[in-house]
mmCIF file of C-alpha atoms in Angstrom:
data_model
loop_
_atom_site.group_PDB
_atom_site.id
_atom_site.type_symbol
_atom_site.label_atom_id
_atom_site.label_comp_id
_atom_site.label_asym_id
_atom_site.label_seq_id
_atom_site.Cartn_x
_atom_site.Cartn_y
_atom_site.Cartn_z
ATOM 1 C CA MET S 1 14.223 14.272 12.115
ATOM 2 C CA ASP S 2 14.401 10.584 11.195
ATOM 3 C CA SER S 3 16.495 7.710 12.471
ATOM 4 C CA VAL S 4 18.442 5.850 9.824
ATOM 5 C CA GLN S 5 20.925 2.983 9.743
ATOM 6 C CA ILE S 6 24.292 3.640 8.137
ATOM 7 C CA PRO S 7 27.596 1.730 8.233
ATOM 8 C CA PRO S 8 30.102 3.599 10.410
ATOM 9 C CA ASP S 9 32.942 3.186 7.921
ATOM 10 C CA THR S 10 31.109 5.287 5.317
ATOM 11 C CA THR S 11 32.856 8.604 4.785
ATOM 12 C CA VAL S 12 30.496 11.522 5.253
ATOM 13 C CA GLU S 13 31.847 14.761 3.851
ATOM 14 C CA ARG S 14 30.776 18.285 4.434
ATOM 15 C CA ARG S 15 29.930 19.458 0.949
ATOM 16 C CA ARG S 16 28.910 22.879 -0.187
ATOM 17 C CA GLY S 17 25.298 23.339 0.917
ATOM 18 C CA LEU S 18 25.192 19.832 2.555
ATOM 19 C CA LEU S 19 25.846 19.298 6.262
ATOM 20 C CA LEU S 20 25.354 15.848 7.738
ATOM 21 C CA MET S 21 24.922 15.949 11.505
ATOM 22 C CA MET S 22 25.433 12.625 13.173
ATOM 23 C CA GLU S 23 25.434 11.530 16.773
ATOM 24 C CA LYS S 24 25.922 8.011 18.126
ATOM 25 C CA ASP S 25 23.396 6.333 20.411
ATOM 26 C CA ASP S 26 24.514 4.510 23.536
ATOM 27 C CA ARG S 27 26.155 1.101 23.342
ATOM 28 C CA ASN S 28 22.856 -0.712 23.746
ATOM 29 C CA ALA S 29 21.653 0.727 20.427
ATOM 30 C CA LYS S 30 24.658 -0.692 18.565
ATOM 31 C CA LYS S 31 24.436 -3.934 16.649
ATOM 32 C CA ALA S 32 27.488 -6.003 15.886
ATOM 33 C CA GLN S 33 28.000 -8.959 13.607
ATOM 34 C CA VAL S 34 31.007 -11.003 12.612
ATOM 35 C CA GLU S 35 31.990 -11.328 8.975
ATOM 36 C CA LEU S 36 34.665 -13.446 7.320
ATOM 37 C CA SER S 37 36.926 -11.572 4.901
ATOM 38 C CA ARG S 38 38.321 -13.085 1.694
ATOM 39 C CA SER S 39 41.663 -13.588 3.400
ATOM 40 C CA GLY S 40 40.018 -15.788 6.005
ATOM 41 C CA GLN S 41 40.437 -13.251 8.803
ATOM 42 C CA VAL S 42 37.485 -12.419 11.012
ATOM 43 C CA LYS S 43 36.429 -8.784 11.022
ATOM 44 C CA GLN S 44 33.680 -6.960 12.854
ATOM 45 C CA ALA S 45 31.019 -4.970 11.015
ATOM 46 C CA ARG S 46 28.854 -2.643 13.104
ATOM 47 C CA GLU S 47 25.668 -0.708 12.585
ATOM 48 C CA VAL S 48 24.796 2.344 14.671
ATOM 49 C CA THR S 49 21.728 4.544 14.924
ATOM 50 C CA ILE S 50 22.305 8.170 14.014
ATOM 51 C CA THR S 51 20.144 11.286 13.950
ATOM 52 C CA MET S 52 20.279 13.757 11.092
ATOM 53 C CA ASP S 53 18.246 16.359 9.262
ATOM 54 C CA MET S 54 17.024 14.286 6.324
ATOM 55 C CA SER S 55 15.843 17.374 4.435
ATOM 56 C CA LEU S 56 19.501 17.910 3.584
ATOM 57 C CA LEU S 57 19.208 14.890 1.326
ATOM 58 C CA ASN S 58 16.238 16.195 -0.644
ATOM 59 C CA CYS S 59 16.429 16.806 -4.368
ATOM 60 C CA SER S 60 16.581 20.529 -5.183
ATOM 61 C CA VAL S 61 14.214 19.952 -8.125
ATOM 62 C CA CYS S 62 11.410 17.691 -6.807
ATOM 63 C CA SER S 63 12.015 18.370 -3.060
ATOM 64 C CA ARG S 64 11.633 14.641 -2.355
ATOM 65 C CA PRO S 65 14.295 12.298 -0.906
ATOM 66 C CA ILE S 66 17.011 12.097 -3.513
ATOM 67 C CA LYS S 67 17.475 8.846 -5.419
ATOM 68 C CA PRO S 68 20.747 7.509 -6.831
ATOM 69 C CA PRO S 69 22.470 8.298 -9.086
ATOM 70 C CA VAL S 70 23.051 11.632 -7.337
ATOM 71 C CA PHE S 71 24.214 14.778 -9.153
ATOM 72 C CA GLU S 72 25.517 18.007 -7.652
ATOM 73 C CA CYS S 73 25.919 21.460 -9.158
ATOM 74 C CA ASN S 74 28.919 23.733 -8.570
ATOM 75 C CA ALA S 75 27.115 25.408 -5.649
ATOM 76 C CA GLY S 76 26.295 22.127 -3.907
ATOM 77 C CA HIS S 77 22.643 21.703 -4.898
ATOM 78 C CA LEU S 78 21.661 18.058 -5.310
ATOM 79 C CA ALA S 79 19.426 16.567 -7.974
ATOM 80 C CA CYS S 80 18.112 13.123 -8.923
ATOM 81 C CA TYR S 81 19.123 11.898 -12.332
ATOM 82 C CA LYS S 82 15.495 11.642 -13.452
ATOM 83 C CA CYS S 83 14.923 15.254 -12.405
ATOM 84 C CA LEU S 84 18.166 16.379 -13.996
ATOM 85 C CA ILE S 85 17.292 15.108 -17.467
ATOM 86 C CA GLY S 86 14.127 17.198 -17.377
ATOM 87 C CA LEU S 87 15.939 20.470 -16.679
ATOM 88 C CA PRO S 88 16.551 22.898 -19.558
ATOM 89 C CA TYR S 89 20.145 22.443 -20.726
ATOM 90 C CA LYS S 90 20.687 20.317 -17.580
ATOM 91 C CA VAL S 91 21.675 23.379 -15.516
ATOM 92 C CA CYS S 92 20.730 24.134 -11.920
ATOM 93 C CA GLN S 93 17.596 26.243 -11.602
ATOM 94 C CA THR S 94 18.364 27.135 -7.976
ATOM 95 C CA CYS S 95 21.622 28.918 -8.731
ATOM 96 C CA GLU S 96 21.304 32.566 -9.700
ATOM 97 C CA HIS S 97 23.124 32.138 -13.009
ATOM 98 C CA GLY S 98 22.758 28.386 -13.342
ATOM 99 C CA SER S 99 25.565 25.872 -13.300
ATOM 100 C CA GLY S 100 26.192 22.365 -14.574
ATOM 101 C CA PHE S 101 25.861 19.151 -12.613
ATOM 102 C CA GLY S 102 28.367 16.398 -11.962
ATOM 103 C CA HIS S 103 27.847 12.824 -10.788
ATOM 104 C CA VAL S 104 28.786 12.314 -7.095
ATOM 105 C CA ARG S 105 29.544 8.603 -6.755
ATOM 106 C CA SER S 106 30.380 8.838 -3.056
ATOM 107 C CA LEU S 107 26.863 10.110 -2.362
ATOM 108 C CA ASP S 108 25.426 7.217 -4.360
ATOM 109 C CA ALA S 109 26.951 4.815 -1.833
ATOM 110 C CA LEU S 110 25.840 6.922 1.128
ATOM 111 C CA ILE S 111 22.232 7.320 -0.043
ATOM 112 C CA SER S 112 21.952 3.633 -0.917
ATOM 113 C CA SER S 113 23.083 2.659 2.602
ATOM 114 C CA LEU S 114 20.382 4.677 4.411
ATOM 115 C CA THR S 115 17.531 2.432 5.539
ATOM 116 C CA VAL S 116 14.502 3.230 7.681
ATOM 117 C CA LYS S 117 11.814 1.127 9.297
ATOM 118 C CA CYS S 118 8.267 1.303 7.967
ATOM 119 C CA HIS S 119 6.109 3.307 10.395
ATOM 120 C CA HIS S 120 3.045 1.061 10.029
ATOM 121 C CA ASP S 121 2.383 -1.240 12.987
ATOM 122 C CA GLY S 122 2.992 -4.876 12.173
ATOM 123 C CA CYS S 123 5.223 -4.288 9.147
ATOM 124 C CA GLY S 124 8.756 -4.066 10.528
ATOM 125 C CA SER S 125 10.336 -3.840 7.063
ATOM 126 C CA TYR S 126 13.488 -1.793 6.534
ATOM 127 C CA VAL S 127 13.556 -0.054 3.174
ATOM 128 C CA PRO S 128 15.904 2.450 1.509
ATOM 129 C CA TYR S 129 15.110 5.933 2.818
ATOM 130 C CA TYR S 130 14.272 7.283 -0.624
ATOM 131 C CA GLU S 131 11.733 4.454 -1.124
ATOM 132 C CA LEU S 132 9.932 4.910 2.220
ATOM 133 C CA ASP S 133 6.994 6.948 0.865
ATOM 134 C CA ASP S 134 6.477 4.538 -2.025
ATOM 135 C CA HIS S 135 6.621 1.533 0.306
ATOM 136 C CA GLN S 136 4.208 2.951 2.867
ATOM 137 C CA SER S 137 1.678 3.935 0.190
ATOM 138 C CA VAL S 138 1.295 0.254 -0.786
ATOM 139 C CA CYS S 139 2.206 -1.440 2.513
ATOM 140 C CA SER S 140 -0.100 -4.327 3.412
ATOM 141 C CA HIS S 141 -0.139 -3.009 7.000
ATOM 142 C CA MET S 142 -1.357 0.457 6.037
ATOM 143 C CA PRO S 143 -4.049 1.516 8.577
ATOM 144 C CA CYS S 144 -7.641 0.994 7.432
ATOM 145 C CA PHE S 145 -10.762 2.574 8.950
ATOM 146 C CA CYS S 146 -13.804 0.837 10.388
ATOM 147 C CA THR S 147 -16.818 0.665 8.078
ATOM 148 C CA GLU S 148 -19.349 1.415 10.826
ATOM 149 C CA LEU S 149 -20.555 4.971 11.359
ATOM 150 C CA GLY S 150 -19.241 6.546 14.571
ATOM 151 C CA CYS S 151 -16.594 3.879 15.219
ATOM 152 C CA GLY S 152 -13.066 5.224 15.379
ATOM 153 C CA PHE S 153 -11.179 1.932 15.065
ATOM 154 C CA VAL S 154 -8.130 2.032 12.787
ATOM 155 C CA GLY S 155 -5.872 -0.937 12.061
ATOM 156 C CA SER S 156 -4.352 -3.216 9.469
ATOM 157 C CA PRO S 157 -6.768 -5.098 7.164
ATOM 158 C CA GLN S 158 -6.431 -8.256 9.277
ATOM 159 C CA ALA S 159 -6.974 -6.313 12.511
ATOM 160 C CA LEU S 160 -10.020 -4.605 10.986
ATOM 161 C CA LEU S 161 -11.402 -8.002 9.966
ATOM 162 C CA SER S 162 -11.230 -9.230 13.575
ATOM 163 C CA HIS S 163 -12.712 -5.960 14.832
ATOM 164 C CA LEU S 164 -15.709 -6.041 12.469
ATOM 165 C CA ILE S 165 -16.498 -9.649 13.397
ATOM 166 C CA ALA S 166 -16.077 -9.230 17.167
ATOM 167 C CA MET S 167 -17.453 -5.723 17.728
ATOM 168 C CA HIS S 168 -20.005 -5.306 14.936
ATOM 169 C CA ALA S 169 -21.042 -8.931 14.308
ATOM 170 C CA MET S 170 -20.508 -8.514 10.580
ATOM 171 C CA PRO S 171 -20.947 -11.812 8.715
ATOM 172 C CA VAL S 172 -17.832 -13.196 7.054
ATOM 173 C CA HIS S 173 -17.440 -15.758 4.279
ATOM 174 C CA LYS S 174 -14.206 -17.594 3.598
ATOM 175 C CA VAL S 175 -13.588 -17.594 -0.145
ATOM 176 C CA HIS S 176 -11.232 -19.681 -2.212
ATOM 177 C CA TYR S 177 -10.058 -17.932 -5.347
ATOM 178 C CA GLY S 178 -11.535 -19.248 -8.561
ATOM 179 C CA GLN S 179 -14.491 -20.993 -6.903
ATOM 180 C CA VAL S 180 -18.196 -20.079 -6.873
ATOM 181 C CA HIS S 181 -19.549 -18.882 -3.525
ATOM 182 C CA GLN S 182 -23.256 -18.563 -2.743
ATOM 183 C CA LEU S 183 -23.946 -15.423 -0.680
ATOM 184 C CA ARG S 184 -26.998 -13.850 0.889
ATOM 185 C CA LEU S 185 -27.426 -10.206 1.853
ATOM 186 C CA SER S 186 -30.186 -9.717 4.409
ATOM 187 C CA LEU S 187 -32.420 -6.766 3.507
ATOM 188 C CA ARG S 188 -33.489 -5.400 6.869
ATOM 189 C CA LEU S 189 -34.758 -1.923 7.648
ATOM 190 C CA SER S 190 -32.167 -1.647 10.420
ATOM 191 C CA VAL S 191 -29.370 -2.231 7.909
ATOM 192 C CA PRO S 192 -29.641 0.480 5.234
ATOM 193 C CA ARG S 193 -26.617 -0.862 3.347
ATOM 194 C CA PRO S 194 -26.410 -4.662 3.589
ATOM 195 C CA ARG S 195 -22.817 -5.860 3.636
ATOM 196 C CA CYS S 196 -20.617 -8.805 4.481
ATOM 197 C CA LEU S 197 -16.908 -9.622 4.598
ATOM 198 C CA LEU S 198 -15.036 -11.926 2.250
ATOM 199 C CA HIS S 199 -11.845 -13.438 3.677
ATOM 200 C CA GLY S 200 -9.498 -14.640 0.940
ATOM 201 C CA GLN S 201 -7.939 -17.996 1.755
ATOM 202 C CA GLY S 202 -4.288 -18.302 0.784
ATOM 203 C CA ASP S 203 -3.157 -14.708 1.107
ATOM 204 C CA ASP S 204 -5.369 -13.503 4.012
ATOM 205 C CA SER S 205 -6.782 -10.566 2.028
ATOM 206 C CA VAL S 206 -9.998 -8.904 3.230
ATOM 207 C CA PHE S 207 -12.876 -7.682 1.042
ATOM 208 C CA LEU S 208 -16.135 -5.881 1.759
ATOM 209 C CA LEU S 209 -19.196 -6.836 -0.297
ATOM 210 C CA VAL S 210 -21.736 -4.046 -0.006
ATOM 211 C CA MET S 211 -25.003 -2.887 -1.572
ATOM 212 C CA GLY S 212 -25.388 0.787 -2.439
ATOM 213 C CA VAL S 213 -28.406 2.991 -1.843
ATOM 214 C CA LEU S 214 -29.555 2.584 -5.472
ATOM 215 C CA GLY S 215 -29.288 -1.196 -5.523
ATOM 216 C CA GLY S 216 -25.758 -1.551 -6.875
ATOM 217 C CA VAL S 217 -23.628 -4.402 -5.480
ATOM 218 C CA SER S 218 -19.842 -4.397 -5.568
ATOM 219 C CA VAL S 219 -16.732 -5.545 -3.720
ATOM 220 C CA VAL S 220 -13.919 -3.431 -2.249
ATOM 221 C CA CYS S 221 -10.526 -4.796 -1.197
ATOM 222 C CA ILE S 222 -9.614 -3.398 2.227
ATOM 223 C CA ARG S 223 -6.039 -2.215 1.760
ATOM 224 C CA ALA S 224 -3.968 0.732 0.492
ATOM 225 C CA GLU S 225 -5.486 2.364 -2.585
ATOM 226 C CA ALA S 226 -2.100 2.455 -4.317
ATOM 227 C CA SER S 227 -1.516 -1.288 -3.985
ATOM 228 C CA SER S 228 -0.852 -2.764 -7.399
ATOM 229 C CA TRP S 229 -0.129 -6.385 -6.485
ATOM 230 C CA PRO S 230 -1.745 -8.762 -6.117
ATOM 231 C CA GLN S 231 -4.631 -7.582 -8.250
ATOM 232 C CA TYR S 232 -8.096 -9.031 -7.837
ATOM 233 C CA ALA S 233 -11.202 -9.399 -9.961
ATOM 234 C CA ILE S 234 -14.739 -10.528 -9.194
ATOM 235 C CA LYS S 235 -17.718 -11.926 -11.054
ATOM 236 C CA LEU S 236 -21.151 -11.308 -9.474
ATOM 237 C CA GLN S 237 -24.562 -12.800 -10.174
ATOM 238 C CA ALA S 238 -27.861 -11.849 -8.527
ATOM 239 C CA ASN S 239 -30.622 -14.443 -8.660
ATOM 240 C CA GLY S 240 -34.239 -13.414 -9.075
ATOM 241 C CA PRO S 241 -37.184 -14.916 -7.181
ATOM 242 C CA PRO S 242 -38.060 -18.512 -8.129
ATOM 243 C CA PRO S 243 -41.272 -19.423 -10.013
ATOM 244 C CA PRO S 244 -44.044 -18.494 -10.163
ATOM 245 C CA SER S 245 -42.548 -15.000 -9.931
ATOM 246 C CA SER S 246 -42.595 -13.053 -13.194
ATOM 247 C CA VAL S 247 -39.060 -11.759 -12.550
ATOM 248 C CA GLU S 248 -37.431 -15.162 -12.495
ATOM 249 C CA GLY S 249 -33.857 -15.147 -13.816
ATOM 250 C CA SER S 250 -30.520 -13.661 -12.936
ATOM 251 C CA ILE S 251 -28.400 -10.569 -13.540
ATOM 252 C CA LEU S 252 -24.686 -11.054 -14.249
ATOM 253 C CA LEU S 253 -21.629 -8.863 -13.890
ATOM 254 C CA ALA S 254 -18.704 -10.122 -15.959
ATOM 255 C CA MET S 255 -15.269 -10.495 -14.376
ATOM 256 C CA LYS S 256 -14.156 -6.982 -13.375
ATOM 257 C CA PRO S 257 -11.184 -5.567 -11.394
ATOM 258 C CA VAL S 258 -11.714 -4.931 -7.673
ATOM 259 C CA THR S 259 -11.117 -1.439 -6.276
ATOM 260 C CA SER S 260 -8.971 -1.036 -3.127
ATOM 261 C CA SER S 261 -9.628 1.415 -0.288
ATOM 262 C CA THR S 262 -8.512 2.077 3.288
ATOM 263 C CA ARG S 263 -11.970 3.577 3.957
ATOM 264 C CA PRO S 264 -14.300 0.917 2.514
ATOM 265 C CA GLY S 265 -17.283 2.164 4.517
ATOM 266 C CA GLU S 266 -17.196 5.506 2.695
ATOM 267 C CA VAL S 267 -17.083 4.066 -0.821
ATOM 268 C CA ALA S 268 -20.067 4.976 -3.002
ATOM 269 C CA VAL S 269 -20.875 1.728 -4.795
ATOM 270 C CA GLU S 270 -22.420 3.362 -7.855
ATOM 271 C CA GLU S 271 -19.276 5.471 -8.332
ATOM 272 C CA LEU S 272 -16.968 2.458 -8.574
ATOM 273 C CA PRO S 273 -15.611 1.450 -11.997
ATOM 274 C CA SER S 274 -17.749 -1.701 -11.913
ATOM 275 C CA PHE S 275 -20.804 -2.862 -9.977
ATOM 276 C CA LEU S 276 -23.843 -5.071 -10.438
ATOM 277 C CA MET S 277 -27.119 -3.128 -10.557
ATOM 278 C CA VAL S 278 -29.904 -5.212 -8.984
ATOM 279 C CA PRO S 279 -33.440 -4.457 -10.269
ATOM 280 C CA PRO S 280 -35.914 -3.233 -7.608
ATOM 281 C CA THR S 281 -38.207 -6.169 -8.426
ATOM 282 C CA TYR S 282 -35.516 -8.546 -7.184
ATOM 283 C CA LEU S 283 -35.436 -6.720 -3.857
ATOM 284 C CA ALA S 284 -39.172 -6.231 -3.398
ATOM 285 C CA ALA S 285 -40.056 -9.887 -3.947
ATOM 286 C CA LYS S 286 -38.238 -11.197 -0.861
ATOM 287 C CA ARG S 287 -36.294 -10.082 2.173
ATOM 288 C CA ASP S 288 -32.947 -11.568 1.168
ATOM 289 C CA LEU S 289 -30.852 -11.030 -1.930
ATOM 290 C CA GLN S 290 -29.361 -14.319 -3.077
ATOM 291 C CA SER S 291 -26.247 -13.958 -5.194
ATOM 292 C CA ALA S 292 -23.135 -15.800 -6.262
ATOM 293 C CA CYS S 293 -19.593 -14.516 -6.679
ATOM 294 C CA ILE S 294 -16.262 -15.709 -7.984
ATOM 295 C CA LEU S 295 -13.277 -13.851 -6.577
ATOM 296 C CA ASP S 296 -9.784 -14.339 -7.907
ATOM 297 C CA HIS S 297 -6.436 -12.823 -8.727
ATOM 298 C CA LEU S 298 -6.840 -10.755 -11.855
ATOM 299 C CA LEU S 299 -4.046 -12.654 -13.587
ATOM 300 C CA GLY S 300 -5.190 -16.129 -12.531
ATOM 301 C CA ASP S 301 -5.343 -19.173 -14.825
ATOM 302 C CA PHE S 302 -9.027 -19.941 -14.313
ATOM 303 C CA ASP S 303 -11.687 -20.211 -17.030
ATOM 304 C CA TYR S 304 -14.980 -18.588 -16.094
ATOM 305 C CA THR S 305 -16.980 -19.472 -19.200
#
């Protein structure tokens, strides 16, 4: 059962196969606001919290929350328009003998008025009910898991940033997009996978720079995997030992997209779409890996030549 917000003046009908059960909360749960009509008269518009079985508003084809425009067959089965156009002859597959669908405009208004609050702590956004799953899959407050083995902390990317700094003393570097940043990963026996945090200035995004077991170095954005915006890219360079070492030089990774994950500590660096492979000679010559990175929005206006 889910709580939704719906204007009380919306007509809710009992349709064939669709029963909407509503019950009002107490007066303290009601919200009232004053609106001015076109005639200049003041009218009161109220919102109330109701409880209903939201599965009654699922599409009979995809079994997900139905999206407007809403269609209904002769037996009362509902279908999204996008699902309907994929049905053979556009007839209901739930009915025993099949039947055609008709557009139910009154349900369009009802479905569009249903809003729910995002369940993720710190978000507070109200979104249309049928968009809740899509919103939560990309929400910037989607819970992320601590990178350290045995730690059960879960929180938003910003909360995880504070946790890693305070509880695990993980080094953090503030980065400005489009600028070169000199970094150093300490190669200690007690730290099998050297890592540090990158804190993006401007949009407060959090990244984990980590070295894999085979010497690969990459960056992971700590956020929902499905997030599509903003997109990020990174350019990495590992510097070899200075003269008179025979391995003097540098290894460069061209600007590549950054992968996102809510479990950055479990990411296998060498399995990412892009990473910088550091030669063993670079690691054996000294105890620290000196590198440089440029982190930016993928669609930025910077020239990295």
